[in-house]
Short mmCIF file of C-alpha atoms in Angstrom, two decimals:
data_model
loop_
_atom_site.label_atom_id
_atom_site.label_comp_id
_atom_site.label_asym_id
_atom_site.label_seq_id
_atom_site.Cartn_x
_atom_site.Cartn_y
_atom_site.Cartn_z
CA UNK A 1 19.97 23.73 -10.61
CA UNK A 2 19.08 21.64 -7.65
CA UNK A 3 16.21 19.00 -7.05
CA UNK A 4 13.12 18.80 -5.01
CA UNK A 5 13.43 16.48 -1.85
CA UNK A 6 9.64 15.23 -0.96
CA UNK A 7 8.64 15.89 2.43
CA UNK A 8 8.46 12.09 3.21
CA UNK A 9 12.25 11.57 2.69
CA UNK A 10 13.31 15.02 4.29
CA UNK A 11 11.55 13.94 7.51
CA UNK A 12 13.55 10.65 7.61
CA UNK A 13 16.92 12.76 6.76
CA UNK A 14 16.02 15.36 9.57
CA UNK A 15 14.96 12.73 12.15
CA UNK A 16 18.58 10.95 11.26
CA UNK A 17 20.18 14.37 11.55
CA UNK A 18 18.76 15.33 14.83
CA UNK A 19 19.38 12.05 16.67
CA UNK A 20 23.09 11.38 15.05
CA UNK A 21 24.27 14.83 15.19
CA UNK A 22 22.17 16.81 17.85
CA UNK A 23 21.84 14.56 20.21
CA UNK A 24 17.67 14.76 20.38
CA UNK A 25 16.30 12.08 22.91
CA UNK A 26 12.67 10.62 22.05
CA UNK A 27 11.05 8.88 19.07
CA UNK A 28 9.43 10.03 16.09
CA UNK A 29 6.01 11.02 15.07
CA UNK A 30 4.51 10.32 11.96
CA UNK A 31 0.85 10.45 10.64
CA UNK A 32 -0.43 6.84 9.46
CA UNK A 33 0.09 8.27 5.53
CA UNK A 34 3.78 9.16 5.85
CA UNK A 35 6.44 7.01 4.80
CA UNK A 36 7.95 4.46 6.58
CA UNK A 37 11.36 5.48 5.97
CA UNK A 38 10.84 7.05 9.22
CA UNK A 39 10.50 3.92 10.89
CA UNK A 40 13.74 2.67 9.30
CA UNK A 41 15.55 5.39 10.62
CA UNK A 42 14.07 4.92 13.84
CA UNK A 43 15.36 1.44 14.09
CA UNK A 44 18.68 2.20 13.06
CA UNK A 45 18.82 4.77 16.34
CA UNK A 46 16.61 2.18 18.46
CA UNK A 47 14.04 5.07 18.84
CA UNK A 48 10.02 4.22 18.98
CA UNK A 49 7.50 5.38 16.25
CA UNK A 50 4.13 7.09 17.22
CA UNK A 51 1.68 6.52 14.38
CA UNK A 52 -1.07 9.13 14.43
CA UNK A 53 -4.05 10.03 12.32
CA UNK A 54 -3.76 12.45 9.92
CA UNK A 55 -3.87 16.18 11.26
CA UNK A 56 -1.01 17.74 13.06
CA UNK A 57 -2.65 18.31 16.11
CA UNK A 58 -2.57 14.55 16.94
CA UNK A 59 1.77 14.92 16.37
CA UNK A 60 1.59 18.25 18.36
CA UNK A 61 0.44 16.39 21.31
CA UNK A 62 3.24 14.13 21.42
CA UNK A 63 5.69 17.36 20.71
CA UNK A 64 4.32 19.04 23.69
CA UNK A 65 4.62 16.11 26.11
CA UNK A 66 8.17 15.71 24.80
CA UNK A 67 8.32 12.02 23.92
CA UNK A 68 9.39 13.03 20.28
CA UNK A 69 12.31 14.37 18.54
CA UNK A 70 10.39 14.94 15.54
CA UNK A 71 6.94 14.82 14.35
CA UNK A 72 5.93 15.34 10.81
CA UNK A 73 3.28 14.42 7.68
CA UNK A 74 3.94 13.60 4.39
CA UNK A 75 2.03 16.79 3.85
CA UNK A 76 5.04 18.73 4.68
CA UNK A 77 4.55 19.85 8.30
CA UNK A 78 6.84 19.26 10.86
CA UNK A 79 8.22 20.34 14.41
CA UNK A 80 10.84 19.08 16.88
CA UNK A 81 11.52 18.85 20.46
CA UNK A 82 11.37 22.04 22.40
CA UNK A 83 9.95 23.82 19.98
CA UNK A 84 6.00 25.08 19.30
CA UNK A 85 3.83 22.04 18.95
CA UNK A 86 2.59 23.37 15.39
CA UNK A 87 4.18 22.98 12.15
CA UNK A 88 6.81 25.65 11.33
CA UNK A 89 7.97 25.92 7.60
CA UNK A 90 10.35 28.68 8.48
CA UNK A 91 12.18 25.90 11.17
CA UNK A 92 11.91 23.12 8.58
CA UNK A 93 13.88 25.53 6.10
CA UNK A 94 16.43 26.68 8.71
CA UNK A 95 16.90 22.84 9.46
CA UNK A 96 17.62 22.03 5.77
CA UNK A 97 20.40 24.90 5.72
CA UNK A 98 21.73 23.65 8.87
CA UNK A 99 21.93 20.23 7.49
CA UNK A 100 23.71 20.60 4.67
CA UNK A 101 26.31 23.16 6.12
CA UNK A 102 27.09 20.78 9.09
CA UNK A 103 27.29 17.52 6.81
CA UNK A 104 29.02 19.53 3.82
CA UNK A 105 26.67 17.62 1.58
CA UNK A 106 23.63 18.36 -0.63
CA UNK A 107 20.51 16.69 0.74
CA UNK A 108 20.04 14.21 -1.93
CA UNK A 109 23.58 13.08 -1.49
CA UNK A 110 22.33 12.68 2.14
CA UNK A 111 19.43 10.71 1.11
CA UNK A 112 21.32 8.35 -1.15
CA UNK A 113 23.89 7.49 1.98
CA UNK A 114 20.69 7.11 4.01
CA UNK A 115 19.02 4.66 1.39
CA UNK A 116 22.30 2.57 1.55
CA UNK A 117 22.04 2.15 5.19
CA UNK A 118 18.34 1.28 5.74
CA UNK A 119 16.81 0.79 2.30
CA UNK A 120 15.03 2.22 -0.02
CA UNK A 121 11.25 3.30 -0.16
CA UNK A 122 9.04 4.87 -2.85
CA UNK A 123 5.63 6.73 -2.09
CA UNK A 124 2.83 8.19 -3.90
CA UNK A 125 -0.18 10.22 -3.38
CA UNK A 126 -3.22 10.06 -5.61
CA UNK A 127 -6.70 11.68 -5.21
CA UNK A 128 -9.39 9.58 -6.63
CA UNK A 129 -12.78 11.61 -7.52
CA UNK A 130 -15.85 9.22 -6.96
CA UNK A 131 -18.91 8.86 -8.93
CA UNK A 132 -22.17 8.99 -7.00
CA UNK A 133 -22.18 5.25 -7.50
CA UNK A 134 -18.46 4.61 -6.63
CA UNK A 135 -19.15 6.60 -3.56
CA UNK A 136 -21.92 4.52 -2.77
CA UNK A 137 -19.75 1.11 -3.18
CA UNK A 138 -16.89 2.68 -1.29
CA UNK A 139 -17.99 1.53 2.05
CA UNK A 140 -18.67 -1.80 0.95
CA UNK A 141 -15.44 -1.99 -0.53
CA UNK A 142 -13.42 -1.17 2.57
CA UNK A 143 -15.67 -3.33 4.67
CA UNK A 144 -14.40 -6.34 2.69
CA UNK A 145 -10.54 -5.98 2.30
CA UNK A 146 -8.66 -7.59 -0.06
CA UNK A 147 -6.58 -10.29 0.86
CA UNK A 148 -3.71 -9.27 -1.48
CA UNK A 149 -2.97 -5.99 -3.53
CA UNK A 150 -0.76 -6.53 -6.91
CA UNK A 151 0.41 -10.00 -5.93
CA UNK A 152 1.38 -8.87 -2.25
CA UNK A 153 0.01 -10.76 0.61
CA UNK A 154 -2.14 -8.25 3.14
CA UNK A 155 0.21 -8.87 6.45
CA UNK A 156 -1.87 -6.67 8.72
CA UNK A 157 -4.72 -4.04 8.51
CA UNK A 158 -4.28 -0.66 10.35
CA UNK A 159 -7.57 1.33 11.15
CA UNK A 160 -5.88 4.56 12.70
CA UNK A 161 -7.32 6.73 9.93
CA UNK A 162 -8.69 5.12 6.88
CA UNK A 163 -7.78 1.55 5.96
CA UNK A 164 -3.92 0.97 5.77
CA UNK A 165 -3.09 -2.57 4.39
CA UNK A 166 0.81 -3.73 5.33
CA UNK A 167 1.83 -5.86 2.82
CA UNK A 168 4.69 -8.14 2.23
CA UNK A 169 8.12 -7.08 1.23
CA UNK A 170 8.15 -3.53 3.01
CA UNK A 171 4.88 -2.31 0.98
CA UNK A 172 1.85 -0.60 2.09
CA UNK A 173 -1.32 0.91 0.87
CA UNK A 174 -3.68 3.41 2.32
CA UNK A 175 -6.91 4.48 1.47
CA UNK A 176 -9.04 7.47 3.32
CA UNK A 177 -11.43 9.96 2.75
CA UNK A 178 -10.16 13.55 2.86
CA UNK A 179 -11.41 15.77 5.58
CA UNK A 180 -11.01 18.72 3.21
CA UNK A 181 -11.80 17.63 -0.12
CA UNK A 182 -14.60 15.58 -1.68
CA UNK A 183 -12.14 12.87 -3.10
CA UNK A 184 -10.36 9.60 -1.60
CA UNK A 185 -6.80 9.66 -1.23
CA UNK A 186 -4.78 6.68 -2.39
CA UNK A 187 -1.44 6.69 -0.78
CA UNK A 188 1.25 3.95 -1.53
CA UNK A 189 4.91 2.84 -0.76
CA UNK A 190 7.33 -0.05 -2.19
CA UNK A 191 10.90 -0.37 -2.50
CA UNK A 192 11.06 0.13 -6.09
CA UNK A 193 9.21 2.74 -8.71
CA UNK A 194 8.01 -0.50 -10.68
CA UNK A 195 6.37 -2.02 -7.42
CA UNK A 196 4.72 1.28 -6.46
CA UNK A 197 3.47 1.59 -10.00
CA UNK A 198 1.82 -1.63 -9.58
CA UNK A 199 0.26 -0.83 -5.94
CA UNK A 200 -0.95 2.51 -7.32
CA UNK A 201 -2.57 0.78 -10.21
CA UNK A 202 -4.35 -2.17 -7.88
CA UNK A 203 -5.31 0.37 -5.56
CA UNK A 204 -7.22 2.46 -8.40
CA UNK A 205 -8.88 -0.36 -9.69
CA UNK A 206 -9.87 -1.62 -6.33
CA UNK A 207 -11.39 1.60 -5.56
CA UNK A 208 -12.83 2.55 -9.16
CA UNK A 209 -13.69 -0.71 -10.39
CA UNK A 210 -17.21 -2.16 -10.53
#
């Protein structure tokens, strides 16, 4: 039995737990590719959010300086205030067990309760392998960003790492070249699975289309 809780959602649960149950001080650090569910939890507790490029070293710097209670990435790396400024999977597992024991609820039930408080966020990452022709066109496409994606107007563009389009309705899409593989990574987030499907399809068409 049981079900997998994706890192994006576990990070938000853990931040809420550390602040509400453990009294941790400080904000939260997340990579530009990580879910804004963390931002919603930060608003709930009136804590700052630090958005970093992809790569745990940037988050580690904030942990080392004691500025955040938690730092994490959607790729499943995290650490906490007062611990080593590097991702620690054993720590993550121990904290997950502690959350379940202390709250007396499975993680999925805790997640549903968190959604009821701050709203639902659905995220996805897709790897796009480009042909030589698509690779050549990629630079021009991100230099001339669209004004809307899947019918949602672009409110703001973030270039911390790649090109992240913040859209109407608590949605966003990010495209960035991988630093470890010959692919373009497409990330998207929306309040519903249907809206997320639309964003991913639009992102694919934008990057892979003529």
